[in-house]
Short mmCIF file of C-alpha atoms in Angstrom, two decimals:
data_model
loop_
_atom_site.label_atom_id
_atom_site.label_comp_id
_atom_site.label_asym_id
_atom_site.label_seq_id
_atom_site.Cartn_x
_atom_site.Cartn_y
_atom_site.Cartn_z
CA MET A 26 15.00 -12.81 0.60
CA CYS A 27 14.11 -9.51 -1.04
CA THR A 28 16.86 -9.63 -3.60
CA ASP A 29 16.20 -9.52 -7.28
CA ARG A 30 17.11 -12.54 -9.39
CA ARG A 31 18.78 -10.26 -11.91
CA ASP A 32 21.21 -8.55 -9.50
CA PHE A 33 24.01 -10.89 -10.50
CA LEU A 34 23.95 -9.61 -14.08
CA ARG A 35 25.89 -6.57 -12.96
CA ALA A 36 28.86 -8.86 -12.44
CA SER A 37 28.70 -10.16 -15.99
CA ALA A 38 30.74 -7.44 -17.64
CA GLY A 39 30.47 -9.02 -21.06
CA LEU A 40 26.69 -9.31 -21.09
CA ALA A 41 25.20 -7.16 -23.80
CA GLY A 42 23.54 -4.50 -21.71
CA ALA A 43 23.40 -5.63 -18.10
CA ALA A 44 23.11 -2.98 -15.39
CA LEU A 45 20.80 -2.35 -12.50
CA PHE A 46 18.06 0.24 -12.74
CA ASN A 47 16.80 1.90 -9.55
CA ASN A 48 13.68 -0.23 -9.47
CA GLY A 49 15.77 -3.35 -8.90
CA PHE A 50 15.69 -4.93 -12.34
CA ALA A 51 18.76 -5.60 -14.47
CA PHE A 52 18.05 -4.40 -17.96
CA ALA A 53 19.91 -2.87 -20.86
CA ASP A 54 22.93 -0.83 -19.77
CA THR A 55 22.03 2.87 -19.81
CA ASN A 56 25.19 3.93 -21.62
CA ASP A 57 24.83 1.12 -24.15
CA VAL A 58 21.20 2.05 -24.77
CA GLU A 59 22.04 5.72 -25.31
CA THR A 60 24.86 4.81 -27.68
CA ILE A 61 22.62 2.53 -29.70
CA GLN A 62 19.86 5.12 -29.85
CA ARG A 63 22.31 7.77 -31.05
CA GLN A 64 23.63 5.46 -33.75
CA GLN A 65 20.26 4.27 -34.98
CA GLU A 66 16.87 5.90 -34.96
CA VAL A 67 14.29 4.50 -32.59
CA PRO A 68 11.73 2.73 -34.78
CA ASP A 69 8.66 4.77 -35.62
CA LEU A 70 6.43 2.20 -33.95
CA ILE A 71 8.22 2.89 -30.66
CA GLN A 72 8.19 6.65 -31.14
CA ARG A 73 4.41 6.65 -31.59
CA LEU A 74 3.79 5.14 -28.14
CA ARG A 75 2.20 7.51 -25.63
CA ARG A 76 2.09 7.66 -21.85
CA MET A 77 -0.13 5.13 -20.07
CA THR A 78 0.27 6.44 -16.53
CA ALA A 79 -2.68 8.86 -16.41
CA GLY A 80 -5.00 7.99 -13.57
CA ALA A 81 -2.52 5.82 -11.66
CA VAL A 82 -3.31 6.56 -8.00
CA PRO A 83 -0.40 6.66 -5.54
CA ILE A 84 -0.71 4.96 -2.17
CA SER A 85 -2.52 7.32 0.22
CA ASP A 86 -1.21 8.61 3.53
CA ASP A 87 -4.11 6.89 5.28
CA GLU A 88 -3.08 3.54 3.86
CA ARG A 89 0.51 4.08 5.01
CA LYS A 90 -0.75 4.97 8.51
CA ALA A 91 -2.71 1.71 8.54
CA ARG A 92 0.45 -0.18 7.54
CA ILE A 93 2.36 1.34 10.45
CA ALA A 94 -0.45 0.44 12.84
CA LYS A 95 -0.46 -3.15 11.56
CA ALA A 96 3.31 -3.38 12.01
CA GLN A 97 2.94 -2.20 15.61
CA ARG A 98 0.22 -4.81 16.27
CA LEU A 99 2.46 -7.50 14.83
CA MET A 100 5.36 -6.31 16.99
CA ALA A 101 3.19 -6.74 20.07
CA GLU A 102 2.28 -10.28 18.98
CA GLN A 103 5.91 -11.17 18.20
CA LYS A 104 7.25 -9.45 21.34
CA ILE A 105 9.47 -7.13 19.31
CA ASP A 106 9.86 -3.68 20.88
CA ALA A 107 10.98 -1.75 17.79
CA ILE A 108 12.22 -2.28 14.26
CA TYR A 109 15.07 -0.49 12.49
CA ILE A 110 14.82 0.20 8.75
CA GLU A 111 17.29 1.60 6.21
CA PRO A 112 16.28 3.37 2.97
CA GLY A 113 14.73 0.97 0.50
CA SER A 114 11.46 -0.73 -0.25
CA SER A 115 10.34 -1.25 3.34
CA MET A 116 10.96 2.39 4.28
CA PHE A 117 9.02 3.47 1.20
CA TYR A 118 6.25 0.98 1.99
CA PHE A 119 5.60 2.38 5.46
CA THR A 120 6.35 6.08 4.96
CA GLY A 121 6.61 6.94 1.25
CA MET A 122 10.20 8.11 1.87
CA ARG A 123 12.74 7.65 -0.90
CA TRP A 124 16.36 8.16 0.20
CA SER A 125 19.58 6.75 -1.17
CA THR A 126 21.98 4.72 0.94
CA SER A 127 25.56 5.75 1.62
CA GLU A 128 28.09 5.33 4.42
CA ARG A 129 26.10 7.94 6.38
CA MET A 130 23.21 6.57 8.41
CA PHE A 131 19.71 7.64 7.45
CA ALA A 132 17.18 5.43 9.19
CA LEU A 133 13.68 4.92 10.49
CA VAL A 134 12.77 3.41 13.86
CA ILE A 135 9.21 2.15 14.29
CA PRO A 136 8.54 1.41 17.96
CA GLN A 137 5.89 -1.00 19.14
CA ARG A 138 4.39 1.91 21.07
CA GLY A 139 4.84 5.60 20.46
CA GLU A 140 5.92 7.91 17.69
CA LEU A 141 8.15 6.99 14.77
CA ALA A 142 11.67 8.42 14.85
CA TRP A 143 14.25 9.24 12.21
CA VAL A 144 18.04 9.41 12.25
CA CYS A 145 19.56 11.86 9.79
CA PRO A 146 22.89 13.57 9.09
CA LYS A 147 22.62 17.12 10.43
CA PHE A 148 23.47 18.73 7.10
CA GLU A 149 20.59 16.80 5.46
CA GLU A 150 17.99 17.75 8.07
CA GLU A 151 16.16 20.42 6.09
CA ARG A 152 15.81 18.18 3.03
CA ALA A 153 14.68 15.27 5.20
CA ARG A 154 12.03 17.36 6.95
CA GLU A 155 10.64 18.38 3.56
CA LEU A 156 10.09 14.71 2.74
CA ILE A 157 9.09 13.18 6.07
CA LYS A 158 5.31 12.74 6.39
CA PHE A 159 5.09 10.52 9.45
CA GLY A 160 6.79 11.28 12.77
CA LYS A 161 8.27 14.58 13.91
CA ASP A 162 11.09 13.09 15.99
CA VAL A 163 14.20 13.62 13.84
CA ARG A 164 17.52 12.90 15.58
CA THR A 165 20.46 14.44 13.76
CA TRP A 166 24.17 13.77 14.05
CA GLU A 167 27.15 15.88 13.06
CA GLU A 168 29.99 14.43 11.00
CA ASP A 169 32.13 13.96 14.13
CA GLU A 170 29.32 12.34 16.15
CA SER A 171 27.94 8.79 16.39
CA PRO A 172 24.67 8.00 14.59
CA TYR A 173 24.53 4.74 16.55
CA LEU A 174 24.18 6.73 19.75
CA ARG A 175 21.16 8.49 18.26
CA VAL A 176 19.45 5.14 17.66
CA ALA A 177 20.25 4.07 21.21
CA GLN A 178 18.73 7.32 22.51
CA ILE A 179 15.54 6.78 20.49
CA ILE A 180 15.19 3.27 21.90
CA ARG A 181 15.77 4.42 25.49
CA ASP A 182 13.38 7.35 25.08
CA ARG A 183 10.67 4.86 24.09
CA GLY A 184 11.18 3.17 27.47
CA ILE A 185 13.00 0.18 26.01
CA ARG A 186 15.80 -0.90 28.37
CA THR A 187 15.72 -4.62 27.66
CA GLY A 188 13.87 -6.63 25.06
CA ARG A 189 14.11 -7.26 21.34
CA VAL A 190 14.79 -4.97 18.39
CA GLY A 191 14.11 -6.20 14.86
CA MET A 192 16.51 -5.40 12.02
CA GLU A 193 14.96 -5.15 8.54
CA GLU A 194 16.54 -7.71 6.25
CA ARG A 195 18.42 -5.23 4.06
CA VAL A 196 20.17 -3.42 6.90
CA ARG A 197 23.91 -3.42 6.27
CA PHE A 198 26.10 -5.15 8.84
CA PHE A 199 28.19 -2.12 9.82
CA LEU A 200 25.03 -0.29 10.91
CA PHE A 201 23.70 -3.24 12.87
CA ASP A 202 27.11 -3.75 14.48
CA GLY A 203 27.38 -0.10 15.51
CA ILE A 204 23.91 -0.07 17.05
CA ARG A 205 24.30 -3.27 19.05
CA ARG A 206 27.51 -1.95 20.62
CA GLU A 207 25.57 1.01 22.00
CA VAL A 208 22.75 -1.10 23.48
CA PRO A 209 24.36 -4.39 24.57
CA LYS A 210 21.44 -5.34 26.83
CA LEU A 211 19.04 -5.62 23.91
CA GLU A 212 18.49 -8.72 21.81
CA PHE A 213 18.56 -8.19 18.05
CA VAL A 214 16.31 -10.31 15.83
CA SER A 215 15.02 -10.34 12.28
CA ALA A 216 12.23 -7.88 11.51
CA THR A 217 11.01 -10.10 8.66
CA PRO A 218 8.03 -11.46 10.65
CA ILE A 219 6.83 -7.85 10.75
CA THR A 220 7.83 -6.41 7.38
CA ALA A 221 7.06 -9.49 5.29
CA SER A 222 3.77 -10.11 7.09
CA CYS A 223 2.73 -6.60 6.06
CA ARG A 224 4.17 -6.45 2.56
CA MET A 225 3.10 -9.95 1.44
CA PHE A 226 -0.55 -8.93 1.44
CA LYS A 227 -1.42 -6.34 -1.19
CA SER A 228 -4.28 -3.90 -0.86
CA PRO A 229 -6.61 -3.09 -3.76
CA ALA A 230 -4.59 0.10 -4.33
CA GLU A 231 -1.37 -1.91 -4.65
CA VAL A 232 -2.96 -4.44 -6.97
CA ALA A 233 -4.24 -1.60 -9.16
CA LEU A 234 -0.72 -0.18 -9.53
CA MET A 235 0.69 -3.61 -10.34
CA GLN A 236 -2.09 -4.10 -12.89
CA ARG A 237 -1.09 -0.85 -14.59
CA ALA A 238 2.56 -1.93 -14.63
CA ASN A 239 1.59 -5.23 -16.26
CA ASP A 240 -0.63 -3.53 -18.83
CA ILE A 241 2.18 -1.16 -19.80
CA THR A 242 4.70 -3.99 -19.99
CA LEU A 243 2.65 -5.93 -22.52
CA VAL A 244 2.30 -2.85 -24.72
CA ALA A 245 6.06 -2.22 -24.56
CA TYR A 246 6.83 -5.88 -25.30
CA ARG A 247 4.46 -6.05 -28.24
CA ALA A 248 6.01 -2.94 -29.80
CA THR A 249 9.55 -4.24 -29.19
CA TRP A 250 8.70 -7.63 -30.68
CA ALA A 251 7.54 -5.90 -33.85
CA THR A 252 11.00 -4.32 -34.34
CA MET A 253 12.85 -7.62 -34.78
CA ARG A 254 15.05 -7.93 -37.86
CA ASP A 255 17.65 -10.37 -39.13
CA GLY A 256 21.10 -9.61 -37.71
CA MET A 257 19.76 -7.42 -34.87
CA PRO A 258 22.13 -7.30 -31.86
CA GLN A 259 20.49 -8.10 -28.55
CA GLY A 260 21.53 -4.67 -27.24
CA GLU A 261 19.50 -2.98 -29.96
CA PHE A 262 16.47 -5.13 -29.17
CA ALA A 263 16.77 -4.26 -25.47
CA ALA A 264 17.28 -0.58 -26.27
CA ASN A 265 14.05 -0.53 -28.26
CA CYS A 266 12.25 -1.90 -25.21
CA VAL A 267 13.76 0.72 -22.89
CA ALA A 268 12.63 3.43 -25.35
CA ALA A 269 9.15 1.89 -25.47
CA PHE A 270 8.82 2.00 -21.70
CA ARG A 271 10.10 5.57 -21.61
CA ASN A 272 7.53 6.71 -24.17
CA LEU A 273 4.84 4.93 -22.18
CA GLY A 274 5.80 7.04 -19.17
CA VAL A 275 7.70 4.60 -16.96
CA GLU A 276 11.16 3.28 -16.21
CA GLY A 277 11.70 -0.29 -17.29
CA GLY A 278 13.39 -2.68 -19.67
CA ILE A 279 14.44 -6.25 -20.31
CA PHE A 280 17.26 -8.64 -20.63
CA CYS A 281 17.00 -10.72 -23.77
CA SER A 282 18.65 -13.83 -25.20
CA PHE A 283 18.71 -15.39 -28.66
CA GLY A 284 19.07 -18.98 -29.86
CA ARG A 285 20.79 -21.49 -27.62
CA TYR A 286 21.53 -18.80 -25.06
CA THR A 287 17.85 -18.73 -24.09
CA ALA A 288 18.69 -21.85 -22.07
CA PHE A 289 20.66 -19.63 -19.67
CA PRO A 290 17.86 -18.61 -17.26
CA HIS A 291 19.34 -15.14 -16.68
CA GLY A 292 21.31 -14.58 -19.84
CA SER A 293 24.77 -15.26 -21.18
CA SER A 294 27.90 -13.10 -21.37
CA THR A 295 28.22 -14.01 -25.06
CA PRO A 296 27.11 -11.20 -27.44
CA GLN A 297 24.32 -12.39 -29.73
CA THR A 298 22.72 -11.35 -33.00
CA LEU A 299 19.30 -12.45 -34.17
CA GLN A 300 19.07 -15.12 -36.88
CA GLU A 301 16.14 -16.74 -38.66
CA GLY A 302 14.79 -19.61 -36.57
CA ASP A 303 16.21 -18.35 -33.26
CA VAL A 304 14.24 -18.72 -30.07
CA VAL A 305 13.99 -15.27 -28.45
CA LEU A 306 13.48 -14.74 -24.71
CA MET A 307 12.64 -11.33 -23.22
CA ASP A 308 12.28 -10.95 -19.45
CA GLY A 309 11.73 -7.78 -17.44
CA GLY A 310 9.13 -5.21 -16.58
CA CYS A 311 8.55 -1.72 -15.28
CA SER A 312 7.61 0.23 -12.17
CA VAL A 313 4.47 2.30 -11.52
CA GLU A 314 4.57 4.29 -8.28
CA GLY A 315 7.21 1.81 -7.15
CA TYR A 316 5.17 -1.33 -7.89
CA GLN A 317 6.69 -3.86 -10.26
CA SER A 318 5.69 -6.04 -13.18
CA ASP A 319 7.68 -9.12 -14.22
CA ILE A 320 6.80 -10.81 -17.50
CA THR A 321 8.70 -13.20 -19.75
CA ARG A 322 7.80 -14.07 -23.30
CA THR A 323 9.58 -16.63 -25.45
CA PHE A 324 8.93 -16.97 -29.18
CA VAL A 325 10.69 -17.72 -32.45
CA PHE A 326 12.01 -15.29 -35.06
CA GLY A 327 10.54 -16.93 -38.12
CA LYS A 328 8.76 -20.26 -38.30
CA PRO A 329 9.02 -22.50 -35.22
CA THR A 330 10.24 -26.07 -35.60
CA GLN A 331 8.05 -28.83 -34.24
CA ARG A 332 10.54 -29.32 -31.41
CA GLN A 333 10.33 -25.66 -30.43
CA ARG A 334 6.55 -25.76 -30.60
CA ASP A 335 6.34 -28.93 -28.48
CA ILE A 336 8.55 -27.54 -25.71
CA TRP A 337 6.71 -24.21 -25.73
CA ASN A 338 3.39 -26.04 -25.37
CA LEU A 339 4.81 -28.12 -22.52
CA GLU A 340 5.91 -24.93 -20.78
CA ARG A 341 2.43 -23.47 -21.18
CA LYS A 342 0.91 -26.65 -19.73
CA ALA A 343 3.26 -26.44 -16.73
CA GLN A 344 2.40 -22.79 -16.11
CA ASP A 345 -1.31 -23.61 -16.32
CA ALA A 346 -0.85 -26.43 -13.81
CA GLY A 347 0.89 -24.07 -11.41
CA PHE A 348 -1.89 -21.53 -11.73
CA ALA A 349 -4.57 -24.18 -11.12
CA ALA A 350 -2.77 -25.28 -7.94
CA ALA A 351 -2.67 -21.75 -6.50
CA LYS A 352 -5.70 -22.28 -4.28
CA ILE A 353 -6.48 -20.44 -1.06
CA GLY A 354 -5.18 -22.42 1.90
CA ALA A 355 -2.86 -24.63 -0.16
CA PRO A 356 0.84 -24.52 0.75
CA CYS A 357 2.99 -22.45 -1.60
CA GLU A 358 5.08 -25.52 -2.39
CA SER A 359 2.07 -27.18 -4.03
CA VAL A 360 2.27 -24.75 -6.96
CA ASP A 361 5.88 -25.69 -7.62
CA ALA A 362 5.01 -29.39 -7.31
CA ALA A 363 2.16 -29.13 -9.83
CA ALA A 364 4.18 -27.28 -12.46
CA ARG A 365 7.25 -29.46 -11.95
CA LYS A 366 5.21 -32.66 -12.30
CA VAL A 367 4.12 -31.68 -15.80
CA ILE A 368 7.72 -31.20 -16.86
CA THR A 369 9.08 -34.36 -15.20
CA ASP A 370 6.19 -36.45 -16.52
CA ALA A 371 7.35 -35.41 -20.00
CA GLY A 372 10.75 -36.98 -19.33
CA PHE A 373 12.72 -33.98 -18.07
CA GLY A 374 14.53 -33.56 -14.74
CA PRO A 375 13.84 -35.04 -12.28
CA ASP A 376 13.82 -32.45 -9.53
CA TYR A 377 16.08 -29.48 -10.39
CA LYS A 378 18.19 -31.34 -12.94
CA THR A 379 18.51 -30.15 -16.53
CA PRO A 380 17.20 -30.61 -19.11
CA GLY A 381 14.21 -29.50 -17.06
CA LEU A 382 13.17 -26.89 -14.51
CA PRO A 383 16.25 -25.84 -12.49
CA HIS A 384 14.68 -23.19 -10.25
CA ARG A 385 11.56 -22.48 -8.19
CA THR A 386 8.29 -21.98 -10.04
CA GLY A 387 7.61 -18.48 -8.71
CA HIS A 388 8.42 -15.64 -6.34
CA GLY A 389 6.54 -12.95 -4.49
CA ILE A 390 6.38 -9.54 -6.14
CA GLY A 391 5.34 -6.02 -5.17
CA LEU A 392 7.64 -3.08 -4.47
CA ASP A 393 10.54 -5.45 -5.16
CA GLY A 394 10.71 -7.62 -8.23
CA HIS A 395 11.39 -10.49 -5.82
CA GLU A 396 10.03 -10.43 -2.29
CA TRP A 397 8.37 -12.76 0.20
CA THR A 398 7.15 -15.47 -0.38
CA ASN A 399 7.99 -18.17 -2.99
CA PHE A 400 6.42 -21.03 -4.89
CA VAL A 401 9.18 -23.46 -3.96
CA ARG A 402 9.54 -26.93 -2.49
CA GLY A 403 9.50 -26.85 1.30
CA ASN A 404 7.52 -23.62 1.63
CA LYS A 405 4.49 -24.53 3.72
CA THR A 406 3.16 -20.96 3.86
CA PRO A 407 -0.57 -21.12 3.06
CA ILE A 408 -1.71 -19.16 0.02
CA GLN A 409 -3.97 -16.32 1.14
CA PRO A 410 -5.89 -13.44 -0.45
CA GLY A 411 -3.70 -10.43 -1.16
CA MET A 412 -0.58 -12.41 -2.05
CA CYS A 413 1.06 -11.80 -5.43
CA PHE A 414 3.43 -14.17 -7.25
CA SER A 415 5.12 -14.91 -10.53
CA ASP A 416 4.31 -18.22 -12.27
CA GLU A 417 7.34 -19.15 -14.42
CA PRO A 418 8.35 -22.83 -14.69
CA THR A 419 11.24 -22.46 -17.14
CA ILE A 420 12.31 -25.42 -19.30
CA VAL A 421 16.09 -25.36 -19.79
CA ILE A 422 17.76 -27.46 -22.49
CA TYR A 423 21.43 -26.42 -22.59
CA GLY A 424 22.97 -26.52 -26.04
CA GLU A 425 19.56 -26.21 -27.67
CA PHE A 426 17.26 -23.51 -26.22
CA GLY A 427 15.15 -22.58 -23.21
CA ILE A 428 11.50 -21.62 -22.87
CA ARG A 429 10.06 -19.47 -20.12
CA LEU A 430 6.52 -18.16 -19.96
CA GLU A 431 6.15 -15.85 -16.98
CA ASP A 432 3.05 -14.05 -15.79
CA CYS A 433 2.22 -12.70 -12.36
CA LEU A 434 -0.93 -13.49 -10.44
CA TYR A 435 -2.73 -12.20 -7.38
CA ILE A 436 -4.91 -14.08 -4.95
CA THR A 437 -8.46 -12.80 -4.50
CA SER A 438 -11.14 -14.05 -2.08
CA SER A 439 -12.38 -16.28 -4.92
CA GLY A 440 -8.97 -17.57 -6.02
CA ALA A 441 -6.02 -16.73 -8.26
CA LYS A 442 -6.17 -14.26 -11.14
CA PHE A 443 -3.48 -13.33 -13.66
CA PHE A 444 -2.60 -9.68 -14.16
CA THR A 445 -2.21 -10.47 -17.86
CA LYS A 446 -5.52 -10.92 -19.66
CA GLN A 447 -4.47 -12.65 -22.89
CA SER A 448 -3.64 -16.09 -24.29
CA PRO A 449 -0.11 -16.19 -25.70
CA SER A 450 1.21 -18.87 -28.02
CA ILE A 451 4.56 -19.43 -29.67
CA ASP A 452 3.17 -17.85 -32.85
CA LYS A 453 1.34 -14.98 -31.11
CA PRO A 454 3.28 -14.29 -27.90
CA PHE A 455 1.03 -11.37 -26.96
CA GLY A 456 -2.33 -12.93 -27.75
#
């Protein structure tokens, strides 16, 4: 579930600037960006941007302790005795630990009762202890020893002889397989009921970080939009955006498409240059203290045709319908149904057929660009305060163009609110 919709761009070798940044978004390729920026000066408008990260407050240790306590309460309710987590967003969520993955196990075990425990290569122990804030139980393993045995020992030392252990959804199979061989009497289940039930509901501190990420993204987009010129390659446009984010103090970027290739929801492998009258789509965001933004703007380079204007206005109407349907207690699928109805009532579709809306209307967002849960048909999950989603009912017309207007929203006790406080149009995409 917690995979980013742009991951697949890495496989598109011909796409002008598609690679994966550490925050999980596929943006302009780093090497391509650096090459472009060496060959051509970054526009003065971009160079004048200044950092916008002052005052951003990281998640406190007390909040992380509360998250761990909630996870343990949920484990008791779900009758799960412990959960196993690899490096990634969930480990960072609960502990603030950032660690890269490799073939060597580095892991966190959160038991239903008792102290957290870590599994770490012996030669990394000193570095790990510098970074670990929660739990003093660090089990190390030498290169000729089994890390799986260390996990089994942690589980047994917590008094767990039989029962259920939850595996976080991003745990790689070889790790799961090695652990289950060491503790064959245990049942292994998904830890998603624990991790997602914590991460789906954002605290005020999380919302504040996401708000900052959205604010920065709009500034970067507006500056990048102002650099458009006839004949501009899409890689140059994307590179300008990466530079804008960098000057604003964050890591981020976009993928972008021009003309008929805007109908490809996640870009085309065909290199593109900007021409008068082209529809332009830019989709991406940035990360602030790990928390993501995800915004798409679609506009025209030059004067829009009536056809372009009509489809853009229809897209805006569909997004507005989705937002209006995002009511507390309503099932998540109702948002998708409301946005999709606007598009099908206009003669597109039906369902997921193109021309029309070929994908869900929105996804959860937080530490991952895409995480639980979604605005999609069949999802009966009730909308509740603290949830955060994208609202992006794309209209795809292959051979012509595509329009996507994407903004993220959060659910308060009084209803849905957008992170973006502006009113875009096809003529003024940033209000």
